[in-house]
Coordinates of C-alpha atoms in Angstrom, one line a residue:
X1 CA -26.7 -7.5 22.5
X2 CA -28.2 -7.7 19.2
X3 CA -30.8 -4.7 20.0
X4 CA -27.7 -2.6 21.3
X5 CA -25.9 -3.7 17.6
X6 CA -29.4 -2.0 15.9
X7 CA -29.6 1.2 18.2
X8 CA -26.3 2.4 17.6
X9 CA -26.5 1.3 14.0
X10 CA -30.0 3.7 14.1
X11 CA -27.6 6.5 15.6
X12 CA -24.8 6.5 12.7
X13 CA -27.5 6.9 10.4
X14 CA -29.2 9.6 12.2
X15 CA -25.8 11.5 12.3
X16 CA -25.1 10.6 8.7
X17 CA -28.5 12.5 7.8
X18 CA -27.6 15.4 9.6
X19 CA -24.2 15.9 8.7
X20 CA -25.2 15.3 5.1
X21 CA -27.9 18.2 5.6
X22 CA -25.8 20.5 7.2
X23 CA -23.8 20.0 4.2
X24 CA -26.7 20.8 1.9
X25 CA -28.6 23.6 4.1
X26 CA -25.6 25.1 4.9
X27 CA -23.0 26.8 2.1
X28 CA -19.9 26.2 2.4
X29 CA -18.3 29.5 3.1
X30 CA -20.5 29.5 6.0
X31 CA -19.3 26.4 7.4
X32 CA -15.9 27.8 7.1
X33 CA -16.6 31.1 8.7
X34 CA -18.2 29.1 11.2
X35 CA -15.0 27.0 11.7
X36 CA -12.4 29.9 11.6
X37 CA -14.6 31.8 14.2
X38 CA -14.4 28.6 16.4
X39 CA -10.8 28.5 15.9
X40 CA -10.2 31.8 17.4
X41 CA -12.4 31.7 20.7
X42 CA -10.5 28.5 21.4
X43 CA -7.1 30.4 21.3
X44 CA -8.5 33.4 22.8
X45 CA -9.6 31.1 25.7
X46 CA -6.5 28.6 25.3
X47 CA -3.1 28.9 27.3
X48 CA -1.3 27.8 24.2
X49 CA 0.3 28.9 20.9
X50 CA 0.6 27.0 18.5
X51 CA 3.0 27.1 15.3
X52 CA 3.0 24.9 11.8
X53 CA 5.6 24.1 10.5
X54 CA 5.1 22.3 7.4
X55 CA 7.5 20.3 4.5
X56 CA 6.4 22.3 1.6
X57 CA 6.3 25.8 1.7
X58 CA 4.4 26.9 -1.8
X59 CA 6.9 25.2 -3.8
X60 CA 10.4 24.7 -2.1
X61 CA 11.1 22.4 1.0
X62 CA 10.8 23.9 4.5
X63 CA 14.4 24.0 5.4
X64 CA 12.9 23.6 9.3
X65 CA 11.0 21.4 8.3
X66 CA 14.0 19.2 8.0
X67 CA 16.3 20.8 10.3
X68 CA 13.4 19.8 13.1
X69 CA 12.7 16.6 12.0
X70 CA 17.1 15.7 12.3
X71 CA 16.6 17.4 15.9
X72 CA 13.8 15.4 17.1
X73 CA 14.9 12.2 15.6
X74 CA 18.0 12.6 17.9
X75 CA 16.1 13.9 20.8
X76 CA 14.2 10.8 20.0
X77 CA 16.7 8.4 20.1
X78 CA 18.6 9.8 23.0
X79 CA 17.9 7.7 26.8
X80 CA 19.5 9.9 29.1
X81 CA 17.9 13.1 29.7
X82 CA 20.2 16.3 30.3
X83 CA 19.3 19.6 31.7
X84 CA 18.9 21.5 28.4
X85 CA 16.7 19.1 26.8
X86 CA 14.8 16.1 26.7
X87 CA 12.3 14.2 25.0
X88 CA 9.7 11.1 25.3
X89 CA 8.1 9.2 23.0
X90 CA 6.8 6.1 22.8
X91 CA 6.8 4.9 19.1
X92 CA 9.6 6.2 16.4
X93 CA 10.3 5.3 13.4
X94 CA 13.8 4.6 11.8
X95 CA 15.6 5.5 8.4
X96 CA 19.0 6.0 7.0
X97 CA 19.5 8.6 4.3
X98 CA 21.7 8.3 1.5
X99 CA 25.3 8.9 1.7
X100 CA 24.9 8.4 5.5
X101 CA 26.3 6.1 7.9
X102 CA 23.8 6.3 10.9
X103 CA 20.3 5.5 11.4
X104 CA 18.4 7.5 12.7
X105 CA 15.2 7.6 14.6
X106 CA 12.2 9.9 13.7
X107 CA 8.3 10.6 15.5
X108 CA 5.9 7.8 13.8
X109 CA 2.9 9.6 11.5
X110 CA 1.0 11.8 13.6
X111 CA 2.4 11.6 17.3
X112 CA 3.4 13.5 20.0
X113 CA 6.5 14.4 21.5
X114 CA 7.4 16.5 24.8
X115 CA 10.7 17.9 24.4
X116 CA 12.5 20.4 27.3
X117 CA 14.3 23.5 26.6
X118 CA 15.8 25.7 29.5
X119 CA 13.5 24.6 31.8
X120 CA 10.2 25.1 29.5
X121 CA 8.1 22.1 28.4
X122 CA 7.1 22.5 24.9
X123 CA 5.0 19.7 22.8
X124 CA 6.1 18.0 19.3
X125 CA 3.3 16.9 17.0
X126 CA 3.9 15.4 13.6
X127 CA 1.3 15.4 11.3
X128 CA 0.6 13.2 8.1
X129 CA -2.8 14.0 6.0
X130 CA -3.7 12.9 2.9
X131 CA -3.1 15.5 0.2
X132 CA -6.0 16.3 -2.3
X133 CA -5.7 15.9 -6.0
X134 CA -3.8 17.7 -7.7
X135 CA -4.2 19.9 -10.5
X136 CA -1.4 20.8 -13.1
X137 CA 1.7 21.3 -11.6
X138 CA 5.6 21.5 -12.8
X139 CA 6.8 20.4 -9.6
X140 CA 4.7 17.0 -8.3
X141 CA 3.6 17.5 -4.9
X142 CA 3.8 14.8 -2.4
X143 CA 0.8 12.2 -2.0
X144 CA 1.2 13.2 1.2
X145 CA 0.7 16.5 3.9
X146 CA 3.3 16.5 6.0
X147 CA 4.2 19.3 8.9
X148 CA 5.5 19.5 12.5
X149 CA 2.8 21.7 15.0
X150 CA 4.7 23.2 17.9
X151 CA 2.7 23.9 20.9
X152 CA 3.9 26.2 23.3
X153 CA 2.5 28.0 27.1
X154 CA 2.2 31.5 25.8
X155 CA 3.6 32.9 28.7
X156 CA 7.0 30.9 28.2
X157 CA 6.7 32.1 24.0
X158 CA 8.6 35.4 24.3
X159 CA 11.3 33.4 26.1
X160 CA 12.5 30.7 24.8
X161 CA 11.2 30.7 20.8
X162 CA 13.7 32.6 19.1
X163 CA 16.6 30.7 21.0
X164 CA 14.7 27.7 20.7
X165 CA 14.1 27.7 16.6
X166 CA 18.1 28.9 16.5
X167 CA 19.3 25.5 18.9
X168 CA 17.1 22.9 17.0
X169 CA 19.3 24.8 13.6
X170 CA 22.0 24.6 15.0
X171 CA 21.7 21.2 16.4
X172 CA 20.3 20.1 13.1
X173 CA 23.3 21.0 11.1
X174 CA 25.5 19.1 13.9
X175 CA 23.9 15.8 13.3
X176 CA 23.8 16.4 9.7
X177 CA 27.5 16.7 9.5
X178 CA 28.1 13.6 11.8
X179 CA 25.9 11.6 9.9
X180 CA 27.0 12.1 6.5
X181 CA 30.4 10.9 5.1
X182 CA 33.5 13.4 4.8
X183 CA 34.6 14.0 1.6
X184 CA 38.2 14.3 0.3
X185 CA 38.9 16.9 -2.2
X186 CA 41.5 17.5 -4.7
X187 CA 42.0 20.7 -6.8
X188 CA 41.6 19.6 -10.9
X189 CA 44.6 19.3 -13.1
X190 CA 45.2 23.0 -14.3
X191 CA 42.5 24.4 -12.8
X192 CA 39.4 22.6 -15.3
X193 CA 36.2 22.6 -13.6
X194 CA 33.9 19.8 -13.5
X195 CA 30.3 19.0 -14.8
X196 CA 29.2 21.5 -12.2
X197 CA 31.1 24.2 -12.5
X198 CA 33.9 23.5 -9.6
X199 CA 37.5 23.5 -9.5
X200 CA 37.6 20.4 -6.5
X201 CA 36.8 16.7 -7.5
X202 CA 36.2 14.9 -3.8
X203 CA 35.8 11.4 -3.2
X204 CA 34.4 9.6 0.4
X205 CA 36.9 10.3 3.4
X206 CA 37.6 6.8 4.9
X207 CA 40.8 7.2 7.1
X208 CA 40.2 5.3 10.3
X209 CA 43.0 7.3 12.0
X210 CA 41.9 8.9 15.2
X211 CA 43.5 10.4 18.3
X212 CA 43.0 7.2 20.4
X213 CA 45.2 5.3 17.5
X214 CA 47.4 8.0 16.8
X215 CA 50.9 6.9 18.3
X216 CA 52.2 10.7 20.0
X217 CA 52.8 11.8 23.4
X218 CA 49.4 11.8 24.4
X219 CA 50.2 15.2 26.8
X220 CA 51.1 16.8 23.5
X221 CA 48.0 14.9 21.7
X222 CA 45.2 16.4 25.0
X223 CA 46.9 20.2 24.0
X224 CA 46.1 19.5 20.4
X225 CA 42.3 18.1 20.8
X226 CA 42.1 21.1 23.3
X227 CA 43.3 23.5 20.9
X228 CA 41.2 22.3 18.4
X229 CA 37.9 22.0 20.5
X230 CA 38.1 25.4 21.7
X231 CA 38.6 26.3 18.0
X232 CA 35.7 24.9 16.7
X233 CA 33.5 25.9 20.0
X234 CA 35.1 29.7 19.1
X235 CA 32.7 31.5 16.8
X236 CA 31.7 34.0 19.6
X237 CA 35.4 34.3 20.7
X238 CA 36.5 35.1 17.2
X239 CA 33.6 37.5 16.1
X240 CA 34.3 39.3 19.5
X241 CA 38.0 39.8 19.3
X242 CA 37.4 41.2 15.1
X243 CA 39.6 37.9 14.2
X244 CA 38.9 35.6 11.2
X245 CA 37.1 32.6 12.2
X246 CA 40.6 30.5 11.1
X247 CA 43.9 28.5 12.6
X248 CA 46.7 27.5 11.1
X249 CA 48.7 24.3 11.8
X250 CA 52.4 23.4 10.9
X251 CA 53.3 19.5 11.3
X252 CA 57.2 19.3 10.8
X253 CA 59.8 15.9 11.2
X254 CA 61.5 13.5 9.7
X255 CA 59.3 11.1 7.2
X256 CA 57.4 8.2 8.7
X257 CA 56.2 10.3 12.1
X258 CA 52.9 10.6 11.0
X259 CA 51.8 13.9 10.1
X260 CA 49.1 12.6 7.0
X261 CA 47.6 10.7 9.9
X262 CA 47.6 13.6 12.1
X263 CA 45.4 15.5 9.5
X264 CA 43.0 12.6 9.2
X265 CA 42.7 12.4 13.0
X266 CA 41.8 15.9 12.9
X267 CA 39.3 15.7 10.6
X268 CA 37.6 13.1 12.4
X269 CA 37.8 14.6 15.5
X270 CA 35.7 17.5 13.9
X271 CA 33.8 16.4 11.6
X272 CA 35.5 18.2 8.9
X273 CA 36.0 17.8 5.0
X274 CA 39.6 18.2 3.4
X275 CA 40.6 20.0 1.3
X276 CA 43.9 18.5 -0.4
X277 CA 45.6 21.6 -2.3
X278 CA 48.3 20.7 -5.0
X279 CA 49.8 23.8 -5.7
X280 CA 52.0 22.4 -8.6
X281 CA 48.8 22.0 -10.2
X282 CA 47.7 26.0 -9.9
X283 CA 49.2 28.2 -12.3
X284 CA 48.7 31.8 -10.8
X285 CA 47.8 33.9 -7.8
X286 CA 44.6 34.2 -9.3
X287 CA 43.8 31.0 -9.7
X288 CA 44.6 29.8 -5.6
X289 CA 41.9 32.7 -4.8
X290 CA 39.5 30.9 -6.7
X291 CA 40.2 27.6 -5.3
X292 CA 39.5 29.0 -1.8
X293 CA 36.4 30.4 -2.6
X294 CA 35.0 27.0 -3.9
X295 CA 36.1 26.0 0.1
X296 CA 33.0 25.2 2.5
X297 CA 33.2 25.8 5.6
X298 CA 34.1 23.8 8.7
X299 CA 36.8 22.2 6.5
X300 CA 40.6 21.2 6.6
X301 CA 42.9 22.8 3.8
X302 CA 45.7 21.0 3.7
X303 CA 49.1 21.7 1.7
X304 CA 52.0 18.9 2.3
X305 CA 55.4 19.0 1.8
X306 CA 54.9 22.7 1.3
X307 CA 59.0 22.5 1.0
X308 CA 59.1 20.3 -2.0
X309 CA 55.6 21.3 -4.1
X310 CA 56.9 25.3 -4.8
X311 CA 60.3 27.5 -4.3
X312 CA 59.3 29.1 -0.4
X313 CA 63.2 29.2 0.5
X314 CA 64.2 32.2 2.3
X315 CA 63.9 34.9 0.5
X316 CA 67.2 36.5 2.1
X317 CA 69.0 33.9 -0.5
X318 CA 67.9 36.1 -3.0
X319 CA 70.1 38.5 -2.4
X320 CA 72.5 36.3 -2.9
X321 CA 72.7 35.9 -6.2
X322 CA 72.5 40.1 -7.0
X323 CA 68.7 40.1 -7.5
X324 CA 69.1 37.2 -10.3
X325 CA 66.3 35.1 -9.1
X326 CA 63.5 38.2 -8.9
X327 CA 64.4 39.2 -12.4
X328 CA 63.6 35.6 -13.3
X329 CA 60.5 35.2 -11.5
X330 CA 59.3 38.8 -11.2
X331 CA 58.9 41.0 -8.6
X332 CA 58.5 38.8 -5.5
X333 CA 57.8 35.6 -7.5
X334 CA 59.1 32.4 -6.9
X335 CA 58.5 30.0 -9.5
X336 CA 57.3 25.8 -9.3
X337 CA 59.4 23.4 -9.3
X338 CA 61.6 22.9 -6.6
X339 CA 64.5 24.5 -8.5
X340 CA 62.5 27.3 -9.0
X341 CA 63.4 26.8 -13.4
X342 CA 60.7 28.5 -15.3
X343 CA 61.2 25.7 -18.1
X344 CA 60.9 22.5 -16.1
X345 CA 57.3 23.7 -14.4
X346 CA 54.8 27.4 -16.0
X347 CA 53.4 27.7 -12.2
X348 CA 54.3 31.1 -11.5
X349 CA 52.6 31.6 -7.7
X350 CA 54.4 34.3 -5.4
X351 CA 55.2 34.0 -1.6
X352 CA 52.6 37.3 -1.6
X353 CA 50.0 34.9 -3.0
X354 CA 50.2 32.4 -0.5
X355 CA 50.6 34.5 2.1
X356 CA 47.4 36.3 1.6
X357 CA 45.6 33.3 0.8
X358 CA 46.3 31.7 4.3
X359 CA 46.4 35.3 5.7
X360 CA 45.1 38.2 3.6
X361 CA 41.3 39.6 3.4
X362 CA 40.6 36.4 0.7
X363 CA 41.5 34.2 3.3
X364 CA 37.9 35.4 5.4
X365 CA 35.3 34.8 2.6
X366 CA 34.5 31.6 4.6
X367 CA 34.6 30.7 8.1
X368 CA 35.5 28.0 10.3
X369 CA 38.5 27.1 8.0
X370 CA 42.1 25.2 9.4
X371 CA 44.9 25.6 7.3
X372 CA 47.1 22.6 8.0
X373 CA 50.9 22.7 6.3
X374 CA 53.3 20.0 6.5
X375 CA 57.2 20.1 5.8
X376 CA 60.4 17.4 6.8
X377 CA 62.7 20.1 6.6
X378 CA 61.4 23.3 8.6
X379 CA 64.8 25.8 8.3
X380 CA 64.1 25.4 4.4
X381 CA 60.5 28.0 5.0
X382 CA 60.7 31.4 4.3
X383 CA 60.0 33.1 7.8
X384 CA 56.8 35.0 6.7
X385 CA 55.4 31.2 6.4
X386 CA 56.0 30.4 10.0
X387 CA 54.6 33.5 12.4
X388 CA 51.4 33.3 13.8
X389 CA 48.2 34.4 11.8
X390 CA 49.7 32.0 9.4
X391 CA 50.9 29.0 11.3
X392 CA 49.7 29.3 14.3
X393 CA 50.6 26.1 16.2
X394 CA 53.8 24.8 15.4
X395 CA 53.5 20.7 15.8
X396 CA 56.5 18.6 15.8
X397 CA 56.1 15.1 14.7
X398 CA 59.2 13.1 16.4
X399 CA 60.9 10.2 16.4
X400 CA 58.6 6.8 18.2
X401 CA 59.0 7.6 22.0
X402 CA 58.4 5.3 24.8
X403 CA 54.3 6.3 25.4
X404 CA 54.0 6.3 21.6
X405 CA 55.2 2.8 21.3
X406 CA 52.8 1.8 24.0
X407 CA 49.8 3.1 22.1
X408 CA 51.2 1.2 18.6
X409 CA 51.7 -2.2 21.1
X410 CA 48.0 -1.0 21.9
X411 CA 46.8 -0.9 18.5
X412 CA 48.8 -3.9 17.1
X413 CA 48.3 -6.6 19.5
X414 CA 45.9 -5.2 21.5
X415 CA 48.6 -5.2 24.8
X416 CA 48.2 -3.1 27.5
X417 CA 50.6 -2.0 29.6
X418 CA 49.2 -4.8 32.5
X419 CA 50.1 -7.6 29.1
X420 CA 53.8 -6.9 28.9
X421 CA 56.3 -8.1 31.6
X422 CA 58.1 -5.2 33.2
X423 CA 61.5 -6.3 32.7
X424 CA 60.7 -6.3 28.9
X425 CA 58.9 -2.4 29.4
X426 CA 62.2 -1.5 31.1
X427 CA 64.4 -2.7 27.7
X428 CA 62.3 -1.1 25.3
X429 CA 62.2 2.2 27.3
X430 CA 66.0 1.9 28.1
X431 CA 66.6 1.7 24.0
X432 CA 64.2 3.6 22.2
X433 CA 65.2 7.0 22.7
X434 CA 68.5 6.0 21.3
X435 CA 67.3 4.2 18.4
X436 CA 65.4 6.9 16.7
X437 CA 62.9 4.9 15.0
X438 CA 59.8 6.2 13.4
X439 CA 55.9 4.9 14.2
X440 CA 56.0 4.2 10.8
X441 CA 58.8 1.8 11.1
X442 CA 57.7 0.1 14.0
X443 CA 53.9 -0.3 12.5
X444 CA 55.6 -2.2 10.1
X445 CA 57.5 -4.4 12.3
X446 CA 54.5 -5.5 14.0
X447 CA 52.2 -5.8 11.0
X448 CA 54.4 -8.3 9.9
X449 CA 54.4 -10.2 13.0
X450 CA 50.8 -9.3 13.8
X451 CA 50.3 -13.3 13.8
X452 CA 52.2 -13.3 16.8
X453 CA 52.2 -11.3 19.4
X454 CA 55.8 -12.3 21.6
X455 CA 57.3 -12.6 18.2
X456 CA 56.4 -8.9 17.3
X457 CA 57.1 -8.2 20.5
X458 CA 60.8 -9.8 19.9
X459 CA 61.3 -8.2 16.7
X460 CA 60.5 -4.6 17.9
X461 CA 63.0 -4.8 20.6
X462 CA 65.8 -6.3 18.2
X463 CA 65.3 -3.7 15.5
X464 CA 65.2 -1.2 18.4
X465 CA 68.7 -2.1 19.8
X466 CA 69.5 -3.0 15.9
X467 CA 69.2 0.5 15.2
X468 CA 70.5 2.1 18.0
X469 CA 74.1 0.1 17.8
X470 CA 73.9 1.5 14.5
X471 CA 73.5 5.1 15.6
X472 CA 76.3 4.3 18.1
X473 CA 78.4 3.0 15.4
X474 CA 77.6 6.2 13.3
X475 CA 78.4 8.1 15.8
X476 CA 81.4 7.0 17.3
X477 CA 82.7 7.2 13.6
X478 CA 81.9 10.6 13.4
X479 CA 83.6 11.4 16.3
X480 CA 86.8 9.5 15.7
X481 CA 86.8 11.4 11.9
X482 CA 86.6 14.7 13.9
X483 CA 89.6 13.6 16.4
X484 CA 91.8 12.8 12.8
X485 CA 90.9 16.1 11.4
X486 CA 91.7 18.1 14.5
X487 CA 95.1 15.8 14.8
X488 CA 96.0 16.5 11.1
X489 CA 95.3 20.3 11.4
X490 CA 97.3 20.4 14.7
X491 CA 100.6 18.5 12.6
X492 CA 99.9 20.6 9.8
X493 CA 99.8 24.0 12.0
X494 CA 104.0 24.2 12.9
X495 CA 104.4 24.0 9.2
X496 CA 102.2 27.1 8.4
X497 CA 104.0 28.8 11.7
X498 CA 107.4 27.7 10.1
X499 CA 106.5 28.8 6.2
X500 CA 104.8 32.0 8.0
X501 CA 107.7 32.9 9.9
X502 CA 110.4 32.8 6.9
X503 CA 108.0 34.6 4.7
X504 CA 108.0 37.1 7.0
X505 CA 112.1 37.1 7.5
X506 CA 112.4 37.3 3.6
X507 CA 110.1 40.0 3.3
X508 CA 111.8 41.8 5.7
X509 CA 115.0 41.5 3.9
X510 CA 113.6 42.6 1.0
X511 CA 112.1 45.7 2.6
X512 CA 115.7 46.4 3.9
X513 CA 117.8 46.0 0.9
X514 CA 114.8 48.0 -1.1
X515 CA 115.2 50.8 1.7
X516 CA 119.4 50.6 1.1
X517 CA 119.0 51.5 -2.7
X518 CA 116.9 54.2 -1.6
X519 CA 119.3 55.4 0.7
X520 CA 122.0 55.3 -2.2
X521 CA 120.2 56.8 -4.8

């Protein structure tokens, strides 16, 4: 053992010498002619192509460089294997990014990875070298050279590259999206701009409200997250048909039916940012422009209570008042405030400038945009507001019905339908049409009883029939009001017959005598 120890001790060294004079015999340009001439019978000779893709390209960062590594890490981390890709590995490595939620799994330092793309087998290699000292440099590189080889059958390369490079963008931008938080912006007071120059302060997006939670008719809830999917999935649709790559939602009801939660069920559902527009807060046409420029795409504009935040009444009322109100506000301008007084509020946006900045050319200088507007009072819009191109789906948030109530029993005390006796399913579907509650006032019914379950159960059918002998009390007051009023018009009616018939008979009388002196004269 020992003399096998010494021989292949004798061997390193030989090899040692002659690599060390090669080194000194030969120059080294040589040895790197020699190597680059190597290089190229082996890929003459070779079945593959290979492409580097590395993290630092001369002094900026290798957008693919990044977009691959967020494709492989979720190819990576993915078990099942589908039929448009797939990959293996055997050793990853995980990290979570900053301002992300998710971790996320990555190829170790220089391993392999066989990934599948229509059909075609392609190979993954990340490589990790040590980088060489640097000289003087205003941007420090780093300590380490990091890149991504591709390897590819060069019979598949004309194929599948192309499409290939454009999926692993594409999917990359995806995950990025889904990992990182949403934000929730507002538009700055008067239209300042912040340390960087834009109009939109934001703050993390937290709302846990989805469509699972969201208590609607869940047939109207599946047309929404079907509208909405096929919106997002669209881009081809949209760029084919010579439409702007935007959809426009209206959410109208009474208070307390849950439009804000709507909007943040939306945006989760997408992945989207909002955008929260105040337009009190923007002073001129001019200025609302701006503000959607500084939009990204793949967001959620959002104006609520688009009734109460500017004068958008008709504009047939105009007329009304002999052209007063256009002389006030200009030509087609309707000013803030919801009186529409010039001295309570300076904004001085037009029903032109809103239209054209949910409809006009300004409203395509971004893409994959959804304008959402919300109202309680629907007849008070101006009808250019409501057609389509502008508010495109027209959502009505009502009153709690009976499968709503079922999803808040859901959410609140974590009942299904299978939990709840079916005489007590039989009173609360029997009363809640009538009653007319909101989610929002039922939500708070059980929150307070959240402690315990039959109680809240209890209390939600009491202030259910609660409110609907109310409504029946209401109602059967209304009606007995109408009954007096038609009985004291029908008394008062012989009276005006009576007073209209001698009127009549003295008038006559009067035309008769006036026709006698007539006659005389």
């Amino acid at each position: 053992m020992k003399e096998l120890w010494t021989t292949m001790a004798s061997l390193m060294g030989v090899l040692a010498f002659c690599q060390t004079l090669l080194h000194t015999v030969i120059p080294p340009e040589l040895r790197f002619a020699f190597l680059k001439l190597f290089q190229r019978l082996f890929n003459c000779f070779s079945s593959y192509c290979y492409y580097e893709i590395t993290e630092i390209d001369g002094v900026n960062t290798n957008e693919l460089y990044n977009a691959v590594q967020l494709y492989l890490s979720s190819s990576a981390s993915s078990t099942t294997t589908t039929t448009t890709n797939s990959a293996t590995s055997n050793r990853l490595s995980l990290t979570r990014g900053l301002n992300s939620s998710a971790i996320t799994f990555g190829l170790s330092n220089n391993d392999r990875l066989c990934d599948v793309f229509n059909g075609v087998s392609v190979v993954w290699e990340h490589i990790v070298t040590p980088r060489q000292s640097q000289t003087f440099s205003w941007r420090p590189l780093p300590e380490e050279k990091r890149g991504f080889t591709l390897r590819i059958n060069k019979r598949d390369k004309p194929h599948i590259l192309e499409a290939y490079l454009d999926f692993i963008t594409e999917k990359a931008n995806e995950i990025r999206r889904k990992n990182q938080d949403r934000l929730l912006y507002t538009n700055s007071r008067g239209g300042s701009l912040d340390s960087r120059g834009h109009p939109w302060e934001s703050v993390p997006f937290k709302h846990p409200s989805t469509f699972d939670t969201l208590a609607m008719d869940p047939t109207k809830k599946a047309e929404i997250m079907s509208d909405l999917r096929d919106f997002a999935d669209g881009q081809a649709f949209y760029k084919r048909t010579g439409r702007a790559w935007k959809r426009g939602y209206l959410l109208y009801g009474p208070p307390g039916t849950g439009k804000s939660s709507m909007i943040a069920a939306m945006a989760n559902f997408l992945g989207y940012d909002i955008y929260d527009l105040e337009l009190t807060e923007v002073n001129t046409n001019s200025e609302l422009r701006k503000l959607l420029m500084k939009t990204s795409s793949k967001s959620i504009i959002v104006i609520e209570d688009i009734d109460c935040s500017i004068n958008l009444t008709n504009r047939k009322k105009s007329s009304f008042d002999g052209g007063k109100s256009e002389m006030r506000n200009g030509p087609g301008g309707l000013q803030g405030g919801p009186g529409g007084d010039p001295e309570n509020n300076s904004n001085s946006i037009t029903l032109s400038g809103l239209l054209n900045f949910t409809d006009g050319l300004w409203s395509c200088c971004g893409s994959e945009r959804i304008f959402v507007f919300t109202t309680n009072h629907i007849e008070k819009l101006d009808p250019a507001l409501l057609r389509s191109g502008r508010m495109d789906m027209h959502v009505f948030m009502s009153y709690c019905s009976f499968p709503s109530l079922k999803i808040l029993l859901k959410n609140y005390l974590g009942w299904d339908d299978g939990d709840i006796g079916t005489e007590v399913l039989e009173k609360l579907s029997a009363v809640i049409d009538e009653a007319e509650m909101t989610p929002a006032d039922i939500s708070e019914v059980l929150i307070k009883n959240r402690r315990d379950n039959d109680k809240a159960l209890r209390e939600v059918l009491e202030s259910l029939r609660s409110r609907a002998r109310g409504r029946r009390r209401r109602l059967e007051a209304e009606v007995e009001e109408m009954a007096e009023e038609e009985e004291k018009r029908a008394l008062d009616s012989p009276k005006e017959v009576g007073c209209a018939a001698t009127g009549g008979a003295a008038e006559v009388e009067l035309n008769y005598k006036k026709g006698g002196k007539e006659e005389d004269n």
